[in-house]
Every structure is written in structure tokens, then in C-alpha cells.
């Protein structure tokens, strides 16, 4: 990447396992009225830095629930989760906030941009939160990489849905954090832009980060190193894409 962000802040978080993500016996149950909803059960997942993993499954299978747990936005009701060697399962709210600032970059299904900030300021905000001094040049470089080099000073309502999504992706990458989590990042994008974003996410993995991407799209899953398939809250398959890994350039959707 053109301009490199500064080194991560030094804190008491364990970083002994780099970008590694480990889940052991993870479950998430919700109480709704008198009924219990089991969104995830007995999830076993171990991902190493440098892996590009796609999480695939039908609507309601638990994909967002799983990503939110790994992103320290929510806590499991059973099992253990560790990020970079730090156990996050029983973390307090403030510790989870610190884990999100320092270890994870989250791209949400809805973009969550700040409406009063320009594209450039939204991306700089990502770097600021993570305590990186990447500055304006780094933010502008990331926006150029998502194809928005000529939209730096536009506020979100002056951008299309797909453009807003690309700003959100640049903002997440601006943190420079080691674990990149993306919930349907190409959902709003046309084919050419989608391919550009997938390639950018793949480059994050090539740089040693762990990248977990949620999608409904089987075609996208072909580009992954590994596909984790969920059904009714369980992992029903975990392995290389059936038929082997495809290059991003060979996709059709
Ligand atoms: N806060 C909640 N309270 C109760 N049930 C929930 C809650 N969040 C999710 N669920 C339930 O857990 C299950 C998994 O939801 P989740 O959002 O993880 O699915 P998903 O695979 O991301 O689906 P989609 O592809 O539609 O985004 C669903 O049955 C959902 O209704
Ligand atoms: Mg979802």
C-alpha cells in the first residue's frame, strides 16, 4: 500500500498469535419472549493469519451472529473465542471496545458512515480510532484503491449506495488492524467494482491479515482459500472451495 500507517499502539492485549482467530465450542442463544432461539451451536473454527476465508450459508443460518462474536460486538453464551492470543469470551464492555479498536476492522452489512463527514474524513476517522497516524495521504490512497479518488470531498448523501459501501471498506482498512471482518461487502456492488473489492480484501490476507468475508454468493466463495458453510447455526463444511480456488479475474456473477 502506498503510504504505510504507523505501528499499532502498545497495550496489554496479547498479540502472541498474530492475526489468528480461534473458536472452541462456541454457541449463541437468544431469549425472545418465552422462546429460546439458538443462532449458533458448537462452532469450532481456527483461522491463521494470511487466510482468506468465506463464510457461506442461507439467510438466518448465523453468519452475522458469528461475525459479530469474532468482532467482539457480542459475547457467546457458550465456548471460547480468542483473537491474536487474547481470550475475548468473557470480556467486559470496555475491554471489548479496546479489542475492536486494536484488533479488528469491521465492514458492516449497512455502511454506518458519518453523514456530516466527507469520504476522506470518514476514512481518516478509521485510522484515528485505531490510533494510527496514517494521515490524509493514507486515507486518500485507500479511497483511490476502491475507485473513489475523485470523490474525497463528497459527503455520504452525495454518493451512491455502492460508493458509500466502498468508503466504509476504505474506513475499515484504514485501521490497519490484523483481523478484517466483512459482512456481505459486495452486496450493493456491480460486477466490476465487486471484483475490485474482493481483490483488495485478498491483498489484506496476502499482507498477513486474517480476512473473513460473509456472503450468500457461491461464485465469490470460489476465490477463498477456505469456505466455512453454516446451516441452522452449525458449521456443516470447512475446506477449500469445491472444484478448487478460482482467480478473482475468472469470476462471473
Ligand atoms: N438479537 C437477536 N435476538 C433474537 N434472535 C436473533 C437475534 N439476532 C439474530 N437472531 C436469530 O438468529 C438467527 C441467525 O441470524 P443471523 O443474523 O446471524 O443470520 P444470517 O446468516 O446473517 O442471515 P442473513 O443472510 O439474512 O443476513 C436467525 O434465526 C435470527 O432470527
Ligand atoms: Mg446477516
Tab-separated table of C-alpha atoms and ligand atoms in Angstrom:
chain	number	residue	atom	x	y	z
A	1	UNK	CA	0.000	0.000	0.000
A	2	UNK	CA	1.436	3.416	-0.979
A	3	UNK	CA	1.589	5.140	2.411
A	4	UNK	CA	2.042	2.799	5.346
A	5	UNK	CA	0.229	3.558	8.617
A	6	UNK	CA	2.308	3.853	11.784
A	7	UNK	CA	2.926	0.919	14.158
A	8	UNK	CA	-0.010	-0.265	16.301
A	9	UNK	CA	-0.360	1.204	19.789
A	10	UNK	CA	1.287	-0.768	22.595
A	11	UNK	CA	-1.213	-2.106	25.128
A	12	UNK	CA	-1.693	-5.109	27.376
A	13	UNK	CA	-3.512	-7.076	24.665
A	14	UNK	CA	-1.729	-10.313	23.873
A	15	UNK	CA	-0.538	-10.417	20.253
A	16	UNK	CA	1.386	-13.656	20.579
A	17	UNK	CA	-0.509	-15.399	17.788
A	18	UNK	CA	-0.539	-12.520	15.263
A	19	UNK	CA	-3.815	-12.442	13.336
A	20	UNK	CA	-5.018	-15.868	14.478
A	21	UNK	CA	-8.706	-16.449	15.267
A	22	UNK	CA	-9.761	-19.442	17.419
A	23	UNK	CA	-13.281	-20.508	18.346
A	24	UNK	CA	-13.880	-23.548	20.511
A	25	UNK	CA	-17.369	-24.920	21.264
A	26	UNK	CA	-18.972	-21.535	20.562
A	27	UNK	CA	-22.714	-21.099	20.906
A	28	UNK	CA	-25.082	-18.101	20.953
A	29	UNK	CA	-28.613	-18.395	22.274
A	30	UNK	CA	-31.180	-15.590	22.430
A	31	UNK	CA	-34.273	-15.395	24.637
A	32	UNK	CA	-37.187	-13.867	22.766
A	33	UNK	CA	-40.280	-13.698	24.980
A	34	UNK	CA	-40.576	-17.214	26.399
A	35	UNK	CA	-38.804	-18.844	23.445
A	36	UNK	CA	-35.157	-19.661	23.013
A	37	UNK	CA	-33.507	-19.075	19.631
A	38	UNK	CA	-30.265	-20.958	19.037
A	39	UNK	CA	-28.397	-18.830	16.471
A	40	UNK	CA	-25.085	-20.736	16.695
A	41	UNK	CA	-24.110	-24.069	18.193
A	42	UNK	CA	-20.820	-25.895	18.873
A	43	UNK	CA	-18.772	-23.848	16.421
A	44	UNK	CA	-15.161	-24.963	16.070
A	45	UNK	CA	-13.136	-22.612	13.860
A	46	UNK	CA	-9.399	-21.953	13.658
A	47	UNK	CA	-8.073	-19.418	11.138
A	48	UNK	CA	-4.462	-18.383	10.662
A	49	UNK	CA	-3.083	-15.023	9.550
A	50	UNK	CA	-2.863	-14.852	5.766
A	51	UNK	CA	-6.027	-16.900	5.202
A	52	UNK	CA	-8.901	-15.557	3.088
A	53	UNK	CA	-11.992	-17.312	4.441
A	54	UNK	CA	-15.533	-17.050	3.093
A	55	UNK	CA	-18.483	-17.811	5.391
A	56	UNK	CA	-21.363	-19.094	3.306
A	57	UNK	CA	-24.916	-20.020	4.261
A	58	UNK	CA	-28.586	-19.255	3.697
A	59	UNK	CA	-30.393	-16.337	5.356
A	60	UNK	CA	-30.784	-16.963	9.097
A	61	UNK	CA	-28.006	-19.578	9.261
A	62	UNK	CA	-25.977	-17.492	11.767
A	63	UNK	CA	-23.377	-15.742	9.578
A	64	UNK	CA	-23.791	-12.240	11.040
A	65	UNK	CA	-24.057	-13.667	14.557
A	66	UNK	CA	-20.734	-15.460	14.039
A	67	UNK	CA	-19.003	-12.382	12.604
A	68	UNK	CA	-20.323	-10.171	15.439
A	69	UNK	CA	-18.899	-12.600	18.013
A	70	UNK	CA	-15.475	-12.657	16.316
A	71	UNK	CA	-15.625	-8.855	16.024
A	72	UNK	CA	-16.206	-8.506	19.812
A	73	UNK	CA	-19.542	-6.777	19.167
A	74	UNK	CA	-21.321	-9.523	21.094
A	75	UNK	CA	-20.380	-12.305	23.555
A	76	UNK	CA	-21.023	-16.041	23.172
A	77	UNK	CA	-23.335	-17.865	25.583
A	78	UNK	CA	-21.055	-20.947	25.339
A	79	UNK	CA	-17.446	-21.616	24.443
A	80	UNK	CA	-14.215	-19.681	23.985
A	81	UNK	CA	-13.083	-17.134	21.402
A	82	UNK	CA	-9.547	-15.852	21.138
A	83	UNK	CA	-8.122	-13.204	18.786
A	84	UNK	CA	-4.355	-12.828	18.356
A	85	UNK	CA	-3.988	-14.961	21.507
A	86	UNK	CA	-6.288	-12.713	23.598
A	87	UNK	CA	-9.286	-14.522	25.102
A	88	UNK	CA	-12.312	-12.307	24.454
A	89	UNK	CA	-15.166	-14.602	25.557
A	90	UNK	CA	-15.885	-13.123	28.974
A	91	UNK	CA	-14.537	-9.623	28.234
A	92	UNK	CA	-16.234	-6.593	29.797
A	93	UNK	CA	-17.790	-3.964	27.512
A	94	UNK	CA	-14.803	-1.646	27.860
A	95	UNK	CA	-12.328	-4.395	27.121
A	96	UNK	CA	-14.347	-5.423	24.074
A	97	UNK	CA	-14.222	-1.792	22.884
A	98	UNK	CA	-10.443	-1.889	23.188
A	99	UNK	CA	-10.269	-5.192	21.284
A	100	UNK	CA	-12.371	-3.660	18.470
A	101	UNK	CA	-10.114	-0.595	18.300
A	102	UNK	CA	-6.874	-2.554	18.195
A	103	UNK	CA	-7.532	-5.955	16.662
A	104	UNK	CA	-10.482	-5.881	14.263
A	105	UNK	CA	-11.627	-3.971	11.164
A	106	UNK	CA	-15.356	-4.372	10.587
A	107	UNK	CA	-17.234	-3.798	7.324
A	108	UNK	CA	-20.954	-3.835	8.145
A	109	UNK	CA	-23.885	-5.093	6.050
A	110	UNK	CA	-25.227	-1.484	6.342
A	111	UNK	CA	-22.458	1.078	5.824
A	112	UNK	CA	-22.770	3.216	9.005
A	113	UNK	CA	-20.925	6.253	7.593
A	114	UNK	CA	-20.986	9.588	9.442
A	115	UNK	CA	-23.406	11.724	7.375
A	116	UNK	CA	-21.713	15.069	8.145
A	117	UNK	CA	-18.181	13.887	7.307
A	118	UNK	CA	-16.706	13.727	3.806
A	119	UNK	CA	-15.492	10.445	2.324
A	120	UNK	CA	-11.921	11.401	3.242
A	121	UNK	CA	-12.872	12.352	6.828
A	122	UNK	CA	-14.824	9.105	7.265
A	123	UNK	CA	-11.735	7.115	6.243
A	124	UNK	CA	-9.390	9.224	8.405
A	125	UNK	CA	-11.738	8.542	11.322
A	126	UNK	CA	-10.983	4.802	10.953
A	127	UNK	CA	-7.264	5.454	11.337
A	128	UNK	CA	-7.834	7.873	14.266
A	129	UNK	CA	-9.931	5.360	16.232
A	130	UNK	CA	-7.190	2.749	15.903
A	131	UNK	CA	-4.569	5.323	16.976
A	132	UNK	CA	-2.781	5.247	13.604
A	133	UNK	CA	-1.128	8.371	12.277
A	134	UNK	CA	-1.703	7.410	8.619
A	135	UNK	CA	-2.993	10.915	7.873
A	136	UNK	CA	-4.675	12.392	4.846
A	137	UNK	CA	-2.358	10.803	2.276
A	138	UNK	CA	-3.001	7.269	3.533
A	139	UNK	CA	-6.786	7.843	3.589
A	140	UNK	CA	-6.704	9.322	0.070
A	141	UNK	CA	-4.627	6.357	-1.143
A	142	UNK	CA	-7.198	3.888	0.255
A	143	UNK	CA	-10.056	5.789	-1.406
A	144	UNK	CA	-8.182	5.699	-4.712
A	145	UNK	CA	-7.791	1.926	-4.305
A	146	UNK	CA	-11.573	1.489	-4.009
A	147	UNK	CA	-12.019	3.675	-7.106
A	148	UNK	CA	-13.076	6.878	-5.307
A	149	UNK	CA	-10.001	9.052	-5.786
A	150	UNK	CA	-12.264	11.720	-7.318
A	151	UNK	CA	-14.881	11.684	-4.511
A	152	UNK	CA	-12.761	12.630	-1.480
A	153	UNK	CA	-14.816	15.689	-0.513
A	154	UNK	CA	-18.286	14.221	-1.081
A	155	UNK	CA	-20.472	13.599	1.986
A	156	UNK	CA	-22.410	10.279	2.053
A	157	UNK	CA	-25.709	11.648	0.634
A	158	UNK	CA	-23.759	12.822	-2.444
A	159	UNK	CA	-22.599	9.244	-3.086
A	160	UNK	CA	-24.424	6.216	-4.500
A	161	UNK	CA	-25.062	3.132	-2.321
A	162	UNK	CA	-22.139	1.252	-3.854
A	163	UNK	CA	-19.849	4.269	-3.408
A	164	UNK	CA	-20.845	4.573	0.258
A	165	UNK	CA	-20.050	0.912	0.716
A	166	UNK	CA	-16.604	1.457	-0.783
A	167	UNK	CA	-15.965	4.353	1.640
A	168	UNK	CA	-16.955	2.022	4.501
A	169	UNK	CA	-14.476	-0.577	3.218
A	170	UNK	CA	-11.674	2.008	2.969
A	171	UNK	CA	-12.501	3.199	6.519
A	172	UNK	CA	-12.251	-0.350	7.893
A	173	UNK	CA	-8.920	-0.970	6.127
A	174	UNK	CA	-7.556	2.384	7.391
A	175	UNK	CA	-7.412	0.950	10.913
A	176	UNK	CA	-4.631	-1.394	9.758
A	177	UNK	CA	-5.930	-3.898	12.356
A	178	UNK	CA	-4.928	-7.547	11.880
A	179	UNK	CA	-8.386	-9.169	11.656
A	180	UNK	CA	-10.631	-7.960	8.811
A	181	UNK	CA	-14.328	-8.910	9.052
A	182	UNK	CA	-16.727	-8.118	6.214
A	183	UNK	CA	-20.488	-8.807	6.159
A	184	UNK	CA	-21.702	-9.005	2.512
A	185	UNK	CA	-19.167	-6.383	1.305
A	186	UNK	CA	-20.092	-6.802	-2.356
A	187	UNK	CA	-23.879	-6.954	-1.851
A	188	UNK	CA	-24.520	-3.474	-3.332
A	189	UNK	CA	-21.813	-3.507	-5.965
A	190	UNK	CA	-21.791	-4.110	-9.700
A	191	UNK	CA	-19.564	-6.869	-11.009
A	192	UNK	CA	-16.500	-4.770	-11.873
A	193	UNK	CA	-16.470	-2.916	-8.540
A	194	UNK	CA	-17.189	-6.135	-6.649
A	195	UNK	CA	-14.174	-7.795	-8.217
A	196	UNK	CA	-12.022	-4.761	-7.301
A	197	UNK	CA	-13.152	-5.006	-3.655
A	198	UNK	CA	-12.585	-8.768	-3.478
A	199	UNK	CA	-9.067	-8.286	-4.802
A	200	UNK	CA	-8.435	-5.581	-2.176
A	201	UNK	CA	-9.631	-7.946	0.570
A	202	UNK	CA	-7.469	-10.734	-0.819
A	203	UNK	CA	-4.442	-8.388	-0.688
A	204	UNK	CA	-5.152	-7.847	3.034
A	205	UNK	CA	-4.746	-11.604	3.525
A	206	UNK	CA	-1.594	-11.617	1.397
A	207	UNK	CA	-0.212	-8.940	3.760
A	208	UNK	CA	-0.647	-11.426	6.653
A	209	UNK	CA	-4.031	-10.295	7.991
A	210	UNK	CA	-6.876	-12.716	8.654
A	211	UNK	CA	-9.832	-11.973	6.373
A	212	UNK	CA	-13.318	-13.386	6.999
A	213	UNK	CA	-15.976	-12.479	4.438
A	214	UNK	CA	-19.675	-13.346	4.781
A	215	UNK	CA	-21.655	-13.862	1.592
A	216	UNK	CA	-24.668	-15.617	0.049
A	217	UNK	CA	-22.804	-15.711	-3.251
A	218	UNK	CA	-21.260	-19.093	-4.138
A	219	UNK	CA	-19.345	-17.509	-7.001
A	220	UNK	CA	-17.465	-15.265	-4.523
A	221	UNK	CA	-16.730	-18.264	-2.322
A	222	UNK	CA	-14.723	-19.809	-5.191
A	223	UNK	CA	-11.970	-17.186	-4.661
A	224	UNK	CA	-11.411	-18.118	-0.999
A	225	UNK	CA	-8.596	-20.217	0.459
A	226	UNK	CA	-11.288	-21.813	2.608
A	227	UNK	CA	-15.073	-21.927	2.684
A	228	UNK	CA	-16.895	-22.345	6.002
A	229	UNK	CA	-20.512	-23.262	5.400
A	230	UNK	CA	-23.217	-22.685	8.023
A	231	UNK	CA	-26.629	-24.280	8.215
A	232	UNK	CA	-29.046	-23.668	11.136
A	233	UNK	CA	-26.203	-22.295	13.278
A	234	UNK	CA	-23.813	-25.205	12.717
A	235	UNK	CA	-20.654	-25.468	10.640
A	236	UNK	CA	-21.561	-28.147	8.092
A	237	UNK	CA	-18.463	-27.862	5.900
A	238	UNK	CA	-14.988	-26.342	6.287
A	239	UNK	CA	-12.452	-26.734	3.498
A	240	UNK	CA	-11.149	-25.459	0.180
A	241	UNK	CA	-13.784	-24.332	-2.347
A	242	UNK	CA	-15.333	-27.324	-4.137
A	243	UNK	CA	-13.671	-27.539	-7.546
A	244	UNK	CA	-10.590	-25.653	-6.329
A	245	UNK	CA	-9.741	-21.989	-5.815
A	246	UNK	CA	-10.603	-19.585	-8.673
A	247	UNK	CA	-8.799	-16.334	-9.504
A	248	UNK	CA	-10.847	-13.190	-8.849
A	249	UNK	CA	-10.442	-12.352	-12.555
A	250	UNK	CA	-12.281	-15.581	-13.515
A	251	UNK	CA	-15.497	-14.766	-11.643
A	252	UNK	CA	-18.936	-14.244	-13.194
A	253	UNK	CA	-21.898	-13.075	-11.100
B	1	LIG	N1	-30.811	-10.222	18.649
B	1	LIG	C1	-31.445	-11.340	18.281
B	1	LIG	N2	-32.441	-11.815	19.025
B	1	LIG	C2	-33.076	-12.954	18.672
B	1	LIG	N3	-32.778	-13.710	17.599
B	1	LIG	C3	-31.776	-13.282	16.825
B	1	LIG	C4	-31.054	-12.076	17.102
B	1	LIG	N4	-30.110	-11.914	16.146
B	1	LIG	C5	-30.242	-12.952	15.306
B	1	LIG	N5	-31.262	-13.781	15.711
B	1	LIG	C6	-31.672	-15.030	15.035
B	1	LIG	O1	-30.527	-15.844	14.868
B	1	LIG	C7	-30.528	-16.469	13.594
B	1	LIG	C8	-29.254	-16.129	12.832
B	1	LIG	O2	-29.271	-14.752	12.459
B	1	LIG	P1	-28.124	-14.064	11.618
B	1	LIG	O3	-28.434	-12.614	11.555
B	1	LIG	O4	-26.830	-14.456	12.190
B	1	LIG	O5	-28.319	-14.762	10.192
B	1	LIG	P2	-27.535	-14.533	8.810
B	1	LIG	O6	-26.992	-15.854	8.407
B	1	LIG	O7	-26.597	-13.403	8.960
B	1	LIG	O8	-28.726	-14.142	7.811
B	1	LIG	P3	-28.744	-13.073	6.559
B	1	LIG	O9	-28.092	-13.807	5.414
B	1	LIG	O10	-30.227	-12.894	6.330
B	1	LIG	O11	-28.056	-11.827	6.958
B	1	LIG	C9	-31.805	-16.016	12.901
B	1	LIG	O12	-32.767	-17.023	13.041
B	1	LIG	C10	-32.215	-14.774	13.649
B	1	LIG	O13	-33.598	-14.592	13.630
B	2	LIG	MG1	-26.504	-11.420	8.067
